[in-house]
Short mmCIF file of C-alpha atoms in Angstrom, two decimals:
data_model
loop_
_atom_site.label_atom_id
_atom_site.label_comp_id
_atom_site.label_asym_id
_atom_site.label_seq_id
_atom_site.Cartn_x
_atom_site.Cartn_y
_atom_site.Cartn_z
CA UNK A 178 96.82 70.00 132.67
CA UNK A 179 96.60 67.73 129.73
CA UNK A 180 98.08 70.63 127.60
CA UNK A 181 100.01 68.90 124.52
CA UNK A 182 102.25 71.27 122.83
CA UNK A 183 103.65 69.78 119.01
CA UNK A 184 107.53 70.56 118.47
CA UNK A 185 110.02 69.26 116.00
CA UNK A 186 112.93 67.24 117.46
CA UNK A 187 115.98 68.63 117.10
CA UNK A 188 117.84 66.60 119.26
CA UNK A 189 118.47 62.80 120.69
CA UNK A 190 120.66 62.27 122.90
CA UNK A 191 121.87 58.53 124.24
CA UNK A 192 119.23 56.41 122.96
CA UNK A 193 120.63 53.64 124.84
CA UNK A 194 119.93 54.99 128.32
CA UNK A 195 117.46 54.54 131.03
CA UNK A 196 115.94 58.27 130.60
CA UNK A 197 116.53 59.05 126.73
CA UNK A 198 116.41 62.82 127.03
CA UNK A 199 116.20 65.28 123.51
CA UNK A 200 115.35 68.66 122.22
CA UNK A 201 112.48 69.38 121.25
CA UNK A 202 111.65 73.31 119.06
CA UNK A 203 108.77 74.69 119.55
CA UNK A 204 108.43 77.65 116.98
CA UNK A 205 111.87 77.90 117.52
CA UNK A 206 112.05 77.94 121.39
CA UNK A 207 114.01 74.95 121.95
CA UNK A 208 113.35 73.23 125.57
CA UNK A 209 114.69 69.60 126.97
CA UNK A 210 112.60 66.93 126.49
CA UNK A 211 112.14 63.19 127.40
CA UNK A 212 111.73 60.74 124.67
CA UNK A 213 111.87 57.60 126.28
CA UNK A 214 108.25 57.39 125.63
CA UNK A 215 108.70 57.35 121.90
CA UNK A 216 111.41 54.88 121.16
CA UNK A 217 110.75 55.21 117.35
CA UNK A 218 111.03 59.34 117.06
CA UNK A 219 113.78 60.79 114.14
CA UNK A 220 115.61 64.01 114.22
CA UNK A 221 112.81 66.16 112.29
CA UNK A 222 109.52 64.68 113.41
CA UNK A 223 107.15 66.09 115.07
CA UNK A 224 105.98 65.18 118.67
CA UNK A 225 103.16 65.95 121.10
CA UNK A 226 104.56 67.44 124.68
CA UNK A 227 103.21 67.05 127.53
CA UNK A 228 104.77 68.13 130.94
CA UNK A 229 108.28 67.55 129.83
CA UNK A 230 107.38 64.49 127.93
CA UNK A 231 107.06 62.88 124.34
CA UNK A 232 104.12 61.04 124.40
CA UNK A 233 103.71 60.18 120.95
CA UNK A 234 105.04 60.87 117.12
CA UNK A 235 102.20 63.24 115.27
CA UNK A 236 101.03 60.91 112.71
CA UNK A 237 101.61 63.84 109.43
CA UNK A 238 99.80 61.61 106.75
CA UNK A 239 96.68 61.46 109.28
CA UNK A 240 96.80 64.93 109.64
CA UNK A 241 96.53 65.88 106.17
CA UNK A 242 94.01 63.31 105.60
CA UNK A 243 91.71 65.10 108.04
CA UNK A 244 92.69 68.71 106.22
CA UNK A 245 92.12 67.29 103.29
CA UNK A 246 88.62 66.05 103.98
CA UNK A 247 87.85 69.68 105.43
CA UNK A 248 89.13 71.52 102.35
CA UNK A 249 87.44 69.26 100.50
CA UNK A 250 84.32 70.18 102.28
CA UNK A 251 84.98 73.81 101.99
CA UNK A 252 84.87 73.57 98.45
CA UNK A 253 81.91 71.64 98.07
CA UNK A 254 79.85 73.93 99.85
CA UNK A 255 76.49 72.75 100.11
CA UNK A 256 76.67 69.59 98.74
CA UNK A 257 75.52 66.47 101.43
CA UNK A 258 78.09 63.31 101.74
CA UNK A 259 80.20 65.47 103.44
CA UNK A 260 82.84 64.13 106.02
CA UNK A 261 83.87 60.45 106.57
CA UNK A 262 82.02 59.65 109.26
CA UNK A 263 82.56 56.08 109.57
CA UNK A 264 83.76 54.87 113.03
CA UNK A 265 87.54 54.13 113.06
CA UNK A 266 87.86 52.07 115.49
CA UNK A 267 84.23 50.46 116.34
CA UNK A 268 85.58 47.04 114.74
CA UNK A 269 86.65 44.47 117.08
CA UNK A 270 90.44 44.25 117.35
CA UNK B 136 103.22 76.59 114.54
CA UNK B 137 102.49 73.41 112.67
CA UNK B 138 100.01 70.84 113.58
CA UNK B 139 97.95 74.15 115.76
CA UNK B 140 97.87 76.92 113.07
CA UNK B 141 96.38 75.13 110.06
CA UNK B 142 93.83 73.58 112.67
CA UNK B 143 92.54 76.62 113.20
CA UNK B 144 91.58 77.75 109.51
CA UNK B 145 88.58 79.99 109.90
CA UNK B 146 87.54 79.48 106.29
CA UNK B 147 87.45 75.70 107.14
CA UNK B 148 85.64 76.12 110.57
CA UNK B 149 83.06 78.32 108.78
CA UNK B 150 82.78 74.74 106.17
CA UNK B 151 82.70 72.79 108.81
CA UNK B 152 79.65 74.91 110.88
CA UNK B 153 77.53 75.40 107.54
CA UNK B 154 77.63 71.42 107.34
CA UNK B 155 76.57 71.36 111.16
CA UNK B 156 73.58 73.63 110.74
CA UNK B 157 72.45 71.21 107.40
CA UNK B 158 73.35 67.99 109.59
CA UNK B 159 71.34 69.40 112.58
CA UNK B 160 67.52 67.59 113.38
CA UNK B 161 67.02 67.74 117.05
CA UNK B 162 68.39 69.05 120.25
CA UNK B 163 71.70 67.46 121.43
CA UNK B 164 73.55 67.19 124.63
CA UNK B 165 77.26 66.80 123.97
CA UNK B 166 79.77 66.19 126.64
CA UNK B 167 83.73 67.48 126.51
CA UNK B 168 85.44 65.53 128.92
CA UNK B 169 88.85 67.62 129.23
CA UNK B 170 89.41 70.92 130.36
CA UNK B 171 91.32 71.85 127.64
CA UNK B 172 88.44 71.45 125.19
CA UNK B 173 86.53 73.33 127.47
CA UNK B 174 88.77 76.31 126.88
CA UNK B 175 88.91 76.15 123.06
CA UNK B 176 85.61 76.35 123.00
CA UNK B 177 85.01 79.28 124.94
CA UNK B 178 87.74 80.95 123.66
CA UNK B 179 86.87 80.95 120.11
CA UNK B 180 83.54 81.23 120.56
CA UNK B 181 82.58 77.81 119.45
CA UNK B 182 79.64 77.55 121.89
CA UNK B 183 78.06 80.77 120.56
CA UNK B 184 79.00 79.18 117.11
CA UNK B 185 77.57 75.96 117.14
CA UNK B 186 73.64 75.59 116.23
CA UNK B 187 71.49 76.51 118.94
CA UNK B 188 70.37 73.02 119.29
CA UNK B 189 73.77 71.76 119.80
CA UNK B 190 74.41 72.00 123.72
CA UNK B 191 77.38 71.45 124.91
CA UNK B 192 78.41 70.51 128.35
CA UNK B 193 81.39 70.58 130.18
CA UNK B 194 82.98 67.43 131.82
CA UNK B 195 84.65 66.87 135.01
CA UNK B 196 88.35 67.00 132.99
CA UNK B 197 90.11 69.01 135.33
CA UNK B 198 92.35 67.58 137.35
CA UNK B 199 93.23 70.44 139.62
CA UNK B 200 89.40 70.67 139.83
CA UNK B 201 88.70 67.24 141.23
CA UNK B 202 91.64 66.70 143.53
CA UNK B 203 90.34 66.50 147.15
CA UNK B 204 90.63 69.03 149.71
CA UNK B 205 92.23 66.19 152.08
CA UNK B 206 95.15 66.11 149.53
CA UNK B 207 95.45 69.70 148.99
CA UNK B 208 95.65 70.11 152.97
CA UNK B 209 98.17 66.90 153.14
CA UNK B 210 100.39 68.91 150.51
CA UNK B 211 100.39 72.12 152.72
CA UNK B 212 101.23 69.84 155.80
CA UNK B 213 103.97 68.40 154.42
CA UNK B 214 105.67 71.56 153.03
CA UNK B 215 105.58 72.79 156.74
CA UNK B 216 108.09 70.02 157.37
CA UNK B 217 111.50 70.75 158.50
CA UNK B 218 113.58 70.14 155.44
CA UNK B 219 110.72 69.83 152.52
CA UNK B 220 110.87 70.86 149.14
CA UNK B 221 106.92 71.29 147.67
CA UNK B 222 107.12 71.33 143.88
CA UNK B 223 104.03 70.90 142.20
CA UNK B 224 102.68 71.72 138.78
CA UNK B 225 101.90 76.12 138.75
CA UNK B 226 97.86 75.41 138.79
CA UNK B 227 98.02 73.17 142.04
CA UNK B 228 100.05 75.88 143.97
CA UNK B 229 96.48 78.44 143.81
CA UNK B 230 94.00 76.20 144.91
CA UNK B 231 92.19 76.56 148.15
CA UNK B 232 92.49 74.05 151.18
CA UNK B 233 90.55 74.04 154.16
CA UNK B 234 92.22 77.04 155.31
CA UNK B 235 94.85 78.45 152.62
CA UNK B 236 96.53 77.70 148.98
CA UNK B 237 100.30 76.44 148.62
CA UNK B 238 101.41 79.56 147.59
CA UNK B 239 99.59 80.84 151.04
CA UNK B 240 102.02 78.21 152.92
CA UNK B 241 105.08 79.78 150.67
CA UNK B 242 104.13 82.99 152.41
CA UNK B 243 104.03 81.81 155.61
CA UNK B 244 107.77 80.26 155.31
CA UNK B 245 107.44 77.00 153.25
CA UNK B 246 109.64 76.21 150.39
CA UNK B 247 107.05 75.51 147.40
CA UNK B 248 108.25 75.84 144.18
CA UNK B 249 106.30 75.30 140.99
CA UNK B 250 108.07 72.96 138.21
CA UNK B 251 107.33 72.38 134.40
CA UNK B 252 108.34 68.35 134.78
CA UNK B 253 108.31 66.27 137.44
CA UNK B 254 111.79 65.32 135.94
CA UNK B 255 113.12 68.69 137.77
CA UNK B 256 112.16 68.07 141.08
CA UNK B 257 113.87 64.42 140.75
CA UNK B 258 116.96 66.61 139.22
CA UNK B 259 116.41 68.85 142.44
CA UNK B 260 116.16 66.09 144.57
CA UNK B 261 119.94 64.95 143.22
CA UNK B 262 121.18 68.76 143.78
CA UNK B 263 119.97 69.22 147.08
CA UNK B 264 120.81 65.38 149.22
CA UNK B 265 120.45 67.35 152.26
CA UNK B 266 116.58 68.19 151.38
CA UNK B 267 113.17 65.97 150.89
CA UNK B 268 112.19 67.10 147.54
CA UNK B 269 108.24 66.22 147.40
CA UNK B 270 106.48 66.00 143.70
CA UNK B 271 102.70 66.72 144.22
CA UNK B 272 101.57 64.61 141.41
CA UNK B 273 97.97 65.39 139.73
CA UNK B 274 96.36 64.44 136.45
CA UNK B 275 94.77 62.06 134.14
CA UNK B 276 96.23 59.39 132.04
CA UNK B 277 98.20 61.60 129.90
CA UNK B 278 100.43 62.70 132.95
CA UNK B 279 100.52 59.19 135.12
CA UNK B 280 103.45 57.99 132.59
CA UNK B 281 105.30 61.28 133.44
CA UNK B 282 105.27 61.23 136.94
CA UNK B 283 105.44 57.61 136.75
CA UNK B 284 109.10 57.88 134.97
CA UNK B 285 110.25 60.57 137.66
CA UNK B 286 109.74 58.11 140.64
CA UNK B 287 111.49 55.02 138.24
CA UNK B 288 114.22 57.52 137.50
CA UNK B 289 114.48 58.35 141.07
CA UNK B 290 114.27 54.46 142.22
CA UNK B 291 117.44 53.84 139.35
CA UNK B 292 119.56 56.97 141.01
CA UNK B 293 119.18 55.63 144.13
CA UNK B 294 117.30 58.13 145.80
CA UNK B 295 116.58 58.81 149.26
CA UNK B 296 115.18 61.99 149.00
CA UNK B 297 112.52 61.81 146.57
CA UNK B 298 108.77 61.46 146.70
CA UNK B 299 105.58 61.44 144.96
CA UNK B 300 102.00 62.72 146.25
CA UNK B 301 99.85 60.82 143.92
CA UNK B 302 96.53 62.37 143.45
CA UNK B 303 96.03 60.54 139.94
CA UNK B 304 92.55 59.87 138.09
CA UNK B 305 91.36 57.78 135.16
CA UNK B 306 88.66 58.99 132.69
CA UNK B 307 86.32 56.32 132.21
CA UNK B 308 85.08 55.48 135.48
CA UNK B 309 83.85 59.40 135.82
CA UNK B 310 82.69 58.33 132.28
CA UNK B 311 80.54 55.55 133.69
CA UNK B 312 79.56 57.20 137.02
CA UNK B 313 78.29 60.77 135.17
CA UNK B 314 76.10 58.25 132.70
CA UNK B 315 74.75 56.25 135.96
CA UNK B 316 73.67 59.52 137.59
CA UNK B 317 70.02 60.11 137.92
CA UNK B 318 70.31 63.70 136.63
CA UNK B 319 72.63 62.26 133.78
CA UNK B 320 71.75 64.27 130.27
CA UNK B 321 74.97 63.64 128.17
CA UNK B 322 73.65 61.89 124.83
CA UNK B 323 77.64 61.59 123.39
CA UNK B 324 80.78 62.30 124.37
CA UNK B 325 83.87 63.97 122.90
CA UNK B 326 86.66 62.27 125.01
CA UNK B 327 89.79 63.34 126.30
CA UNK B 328 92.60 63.69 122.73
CA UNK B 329 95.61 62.89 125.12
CA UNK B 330 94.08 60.55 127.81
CA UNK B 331 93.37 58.43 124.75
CA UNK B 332 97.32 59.67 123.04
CA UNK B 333 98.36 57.28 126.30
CA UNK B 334 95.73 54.68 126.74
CA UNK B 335 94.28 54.15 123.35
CA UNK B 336 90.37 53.96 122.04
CA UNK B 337 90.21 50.62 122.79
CA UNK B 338 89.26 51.21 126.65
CA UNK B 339 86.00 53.01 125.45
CA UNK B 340 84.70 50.81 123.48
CA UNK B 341 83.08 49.27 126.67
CA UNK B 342 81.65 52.11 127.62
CA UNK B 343 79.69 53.50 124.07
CA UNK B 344 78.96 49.73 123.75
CA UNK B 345 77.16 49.44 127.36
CA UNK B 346 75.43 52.94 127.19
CA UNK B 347 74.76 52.85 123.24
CA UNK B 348 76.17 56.58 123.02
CA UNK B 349 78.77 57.81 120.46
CA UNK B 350 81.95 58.43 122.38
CA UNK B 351 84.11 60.49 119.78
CA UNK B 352 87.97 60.84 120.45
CA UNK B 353 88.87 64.56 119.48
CA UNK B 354 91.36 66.99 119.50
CA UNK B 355 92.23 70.53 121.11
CA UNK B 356 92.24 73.22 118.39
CA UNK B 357 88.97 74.73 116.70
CA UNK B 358 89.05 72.28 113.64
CA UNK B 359 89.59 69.07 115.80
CA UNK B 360 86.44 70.16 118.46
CA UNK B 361 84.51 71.16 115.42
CA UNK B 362 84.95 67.74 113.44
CA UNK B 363 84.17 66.26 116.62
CA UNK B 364 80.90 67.67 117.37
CA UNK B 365 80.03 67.25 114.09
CA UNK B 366 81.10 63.45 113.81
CA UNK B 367 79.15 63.12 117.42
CA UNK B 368 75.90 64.66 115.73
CA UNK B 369 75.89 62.58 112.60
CA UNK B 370 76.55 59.69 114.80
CA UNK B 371 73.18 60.31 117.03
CA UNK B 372 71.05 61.30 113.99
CA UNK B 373 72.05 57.53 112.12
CA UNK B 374 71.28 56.21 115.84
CA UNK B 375 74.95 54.99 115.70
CA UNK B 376 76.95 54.07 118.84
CA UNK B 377 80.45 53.33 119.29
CA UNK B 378 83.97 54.96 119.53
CA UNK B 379 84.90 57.25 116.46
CA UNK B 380 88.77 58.99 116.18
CA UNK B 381 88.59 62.18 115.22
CA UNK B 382 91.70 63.24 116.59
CA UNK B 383 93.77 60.68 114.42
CA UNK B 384 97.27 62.36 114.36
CA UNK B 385 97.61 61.98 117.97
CA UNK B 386 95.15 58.79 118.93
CA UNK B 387 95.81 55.32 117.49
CA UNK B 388 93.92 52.01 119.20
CA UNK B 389 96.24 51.07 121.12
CA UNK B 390 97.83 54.79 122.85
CA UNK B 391 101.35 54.26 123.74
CA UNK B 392 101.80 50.58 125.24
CA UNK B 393 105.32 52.40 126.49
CA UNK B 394 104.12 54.65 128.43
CA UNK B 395 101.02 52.58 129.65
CA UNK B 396 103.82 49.75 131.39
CA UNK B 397 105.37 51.47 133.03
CA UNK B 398 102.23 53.62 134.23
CA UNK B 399 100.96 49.90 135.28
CA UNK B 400 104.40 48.59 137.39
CA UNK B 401 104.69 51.61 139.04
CA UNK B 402 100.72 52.45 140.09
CA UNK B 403 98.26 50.24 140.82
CA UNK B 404 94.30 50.95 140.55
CA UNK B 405 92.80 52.28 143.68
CA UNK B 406 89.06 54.07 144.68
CA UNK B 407 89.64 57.73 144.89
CA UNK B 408 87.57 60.83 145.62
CA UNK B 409 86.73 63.55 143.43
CA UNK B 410 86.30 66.94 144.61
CA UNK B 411 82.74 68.11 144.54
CA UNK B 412 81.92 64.68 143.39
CA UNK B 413 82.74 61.79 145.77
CA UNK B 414 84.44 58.50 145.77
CA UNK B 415 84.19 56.72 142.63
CA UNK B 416 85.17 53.58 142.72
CA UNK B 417 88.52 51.77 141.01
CA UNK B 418 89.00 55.70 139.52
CA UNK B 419 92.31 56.62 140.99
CA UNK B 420 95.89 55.61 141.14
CA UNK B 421 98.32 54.90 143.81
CA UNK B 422 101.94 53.77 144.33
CA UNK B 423 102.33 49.93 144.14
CA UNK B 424 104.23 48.57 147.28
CA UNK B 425 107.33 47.64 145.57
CA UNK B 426 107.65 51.76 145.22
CA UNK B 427 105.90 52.18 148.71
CA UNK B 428 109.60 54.34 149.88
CA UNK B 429 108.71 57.23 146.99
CA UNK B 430 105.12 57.58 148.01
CA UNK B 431 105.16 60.78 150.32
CA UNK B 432 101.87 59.76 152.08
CA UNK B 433 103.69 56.94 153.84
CA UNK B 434 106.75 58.31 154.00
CA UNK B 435 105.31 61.74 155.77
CA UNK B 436 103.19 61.53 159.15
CA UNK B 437 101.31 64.75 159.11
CA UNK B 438 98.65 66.09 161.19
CA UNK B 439 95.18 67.70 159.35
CA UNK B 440 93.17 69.47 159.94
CA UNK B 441 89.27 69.37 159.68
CA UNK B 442 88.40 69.50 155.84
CA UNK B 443 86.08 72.19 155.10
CA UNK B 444 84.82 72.95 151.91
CA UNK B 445 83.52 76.71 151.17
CA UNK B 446 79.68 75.90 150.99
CA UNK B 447 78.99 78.65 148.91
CA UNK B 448 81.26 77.18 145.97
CA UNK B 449 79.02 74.54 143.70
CA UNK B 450 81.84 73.26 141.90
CA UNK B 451 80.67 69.82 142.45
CA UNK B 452 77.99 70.76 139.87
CA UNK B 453 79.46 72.31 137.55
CA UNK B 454 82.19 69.12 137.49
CA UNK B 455 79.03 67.14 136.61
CA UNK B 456 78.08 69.50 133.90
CA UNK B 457 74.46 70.14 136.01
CA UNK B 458 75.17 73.43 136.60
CA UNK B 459 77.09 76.61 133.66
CA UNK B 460 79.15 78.50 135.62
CA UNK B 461 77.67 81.92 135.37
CA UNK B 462 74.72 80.52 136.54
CA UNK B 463 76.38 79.87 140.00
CA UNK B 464 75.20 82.98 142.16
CA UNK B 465 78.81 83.31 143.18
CA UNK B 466 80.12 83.64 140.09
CA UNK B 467 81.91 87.05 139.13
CA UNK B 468 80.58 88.16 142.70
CA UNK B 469 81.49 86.39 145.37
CA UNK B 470 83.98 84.41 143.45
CA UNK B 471 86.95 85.39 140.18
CA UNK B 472 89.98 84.61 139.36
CA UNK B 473 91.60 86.92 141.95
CA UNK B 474 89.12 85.34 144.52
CA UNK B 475 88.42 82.08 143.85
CA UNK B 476 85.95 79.76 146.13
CA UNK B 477 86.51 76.64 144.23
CA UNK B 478 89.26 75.51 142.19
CA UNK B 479 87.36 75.41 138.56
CA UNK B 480 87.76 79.32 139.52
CA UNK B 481 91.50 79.06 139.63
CA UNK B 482 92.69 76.28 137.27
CA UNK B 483 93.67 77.61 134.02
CA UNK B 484 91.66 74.58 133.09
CA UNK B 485 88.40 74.69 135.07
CA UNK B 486 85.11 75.66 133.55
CA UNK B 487 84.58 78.73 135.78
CA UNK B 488 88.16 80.26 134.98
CA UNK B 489 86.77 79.74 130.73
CA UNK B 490 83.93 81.86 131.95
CA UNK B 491 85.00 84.27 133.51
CA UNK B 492 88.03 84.83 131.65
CA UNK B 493 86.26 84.52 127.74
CA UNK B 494 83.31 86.88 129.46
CA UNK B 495 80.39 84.60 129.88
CA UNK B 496 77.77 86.61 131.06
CA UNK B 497 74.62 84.91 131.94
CA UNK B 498 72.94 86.88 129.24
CA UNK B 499 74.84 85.05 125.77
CA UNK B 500 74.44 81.37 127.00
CA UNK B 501 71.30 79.59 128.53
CA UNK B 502 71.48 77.67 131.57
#
């Protein structure tokens, strides 16, 4: 049910109106999309879909952060200090 | 496909599980909230995976699961209506009511027809002005802004045809009523990745703050469930409480503040009842007045019958993560896929259904 599916937008058409519909490829199935959700999407970036919906922008540079860290890991094998684990967002806003 | 494929690196899993097994000091009783997780995990095996001390629990995160049997039999009266179009997501049209399914009423002579968006039924609703075209409307947080467009899209068009059976449910008030339980055993949580894509972190802070339990945001793929657990475990062994993001790609603070107005002018908070698990309160959502014409239980009078539930079916347990699912005597006997008793059997997110299909026997996993 709260199945996200990434795609690349291909696709925006009239951002001015009420229901700002796109294209979104997934794997190179292309399928309609709403984007009204994500005012600030490009042609090229990558979204998470949910039931017909944008309902955000896949942050890339946090992405690779957190592959980064893994690989990292990987490499280091057994050493200890392994993953940041500090909590993100424990701070008060 | 990117964003899924490098997320599910074995060589990095098998990094990430050595650092586990070093990280690991005591038994632990992890919760995922979302169905979704719950089938990544049984799928690839990361429950058989994980060390032995490391227990993990499913949550109540199906929303097919936990509608109530009222609603399902509302749905099925109102697609016996002269004139009614039943669209509903494909999972809602298989599960049980008092007496039959949706696609049981399709049989019988009702028009139900599954959709992918609730955007086409509002686009059937403009192609057929002679019909009622009725959205049954389930899920969490990460569907309310969908369904909550398709009844502000309808109210811009000038529909008259159009309406929404809202069977909506919020996260953290489960959350909070699991961890006031009695029987309660969850020591941390991995929460819901795309609840929190919508409504943020920021609403759990509360929660891990109140309860002193880690409450880690995580993802859907091996990697992301993985880096979860393991930031959940490292969290309990510094005695650390508090709401950690491992699922950072798709989860910032704040979620969407789009998507969460126009969730709030078009619903309001309301008490709701879970399947299997009661009413919990200020846990639902429901149609705010100004949109009172799109709400279908207004708009439809409709006689039903006697809710029954199938007393054999303990899904009400298994929702509350008291009870695995092949430890339910029912289960793979008197209840499959083919045969469900209980929806967690049928949804292609319920616990049962992971079971059953990922061949769970009661042999490889304790109770």
């Amino acid at each position: 049910m709260c199945l996200g599916i990434p795609g690349r937008v291909t696709q925006i058409q009239d951002p001015e109106s009420d229901l700002v519909m796109g294209k979104v490829s997934f794997g190179g199935v292309e399928r309609e999309v709403c984007l009204s959700y994500t005012p600030e999407v490009k042609i090229g970036d990558y979204v998470l879909v949910h039931v017909g919906f944008a309902i955000n922008v896949i942050d890339e540079q946090a992405a690779q952060e957190i592959l980064a860290d893994l690989t990292r890991l990987a490499e280091l094998g057994g050493l200890d200090g392994e993953l940041p684990t500090s909590p993100q967002s424990a701070e008060e806003p | 496909m990117r964003f899924v494929d490098e997320f599910r690196d074995p060589a990095l899993a098998r990094s990430l599980l050595e650092a586990l097994e070093r990280r690991v000091e005591r038994p632990y009783t992890l919760m995922e909230i979302c169905g979704g997780q719950t089938h990544t995990i049984l799928k690839y095996g990361i429950d058989q995976l994980v060390p032995k001390q490391v227990r993990l629990i499913h949550g109540p995160g199906c929303p097919v699961c936990v509608t109530p049997i009222e609603m399902i039999d509302r749905a099925i009266a109102i697609s016996g209506l002269p004139g009614v179009i039943l669209t509903s997501f494909g999972d809602m049209l298989r599960v049980p009511g008092s007496h039959r399914d949706l696609l049981g009423a399709r049989s019988a002579g009702a028009d139900v027809r599954m959709m992918y968006s609730p955007l086409d039924a509002v686009r059937l609703a403009q192609e057929l002005p002679d019909r009622q075209v009725v959205f049954f409307g389930v899920g969490f947080e990460t569907t309310a802004p969908a369904n909550a467009m398709a009844v502000e899209h309808a109210r811009q068009l000038g529909l008259e045809n159009f309406s929404l059976l809202c069977s909506h449910v919020l996260v953290p008030p489960a959350m909070q009523a699991l961890l006031d339980s009695p029987s309660n055993v969850v020591e941390g949580f991995l929460a819901a990745g795309h609840v929190c894509t919508v409504m943020g972190t920021r609403q759990y802070q509360p929660l891990a703050e109140r309860y002193r339990l880690p409450i880690v945001v995580t993802g859907f793929e091996p990697l992301d469930l993985l880096t979860g657990i393991y930031r959940a475990v490292c969290a309990l062994n510094e005695g650390r409480f508090g709401v950690e993001n491992a699922y950072p790609r798709s989860v910032s603070e704040e979620g969407n503040p789009r998507a969460r107005a126009l969730m709030e002018r078009v619903f309001r908070v309301c008490d709701r009842a879970w399947r299997g698990i009661g009413v919990i309160p200020q846990s639902g959502l429901e149609l705010r007045d100004e949109y009172a014409k799109f709400d279908a239980t207004r708009r439809f009078e409709v006689d039903l019958p006697h809710s029954e539930e199938p007393n054999r079916c303990r899904a009400g347990d298994v929702l509350r993560g008291l009870l695995r699912p092949n430890a339910c005597p029912e289960f793979g006997r008197g209840c499959s896929p083919d045969h469900p008793l209980g929806a967690p059997m049928v949804s292609s997110e319920g616990a049962c259904a992971a079971y059953y299909r990922y061949g769970r026997t009661l042999k490889q996993s304790d109770t």
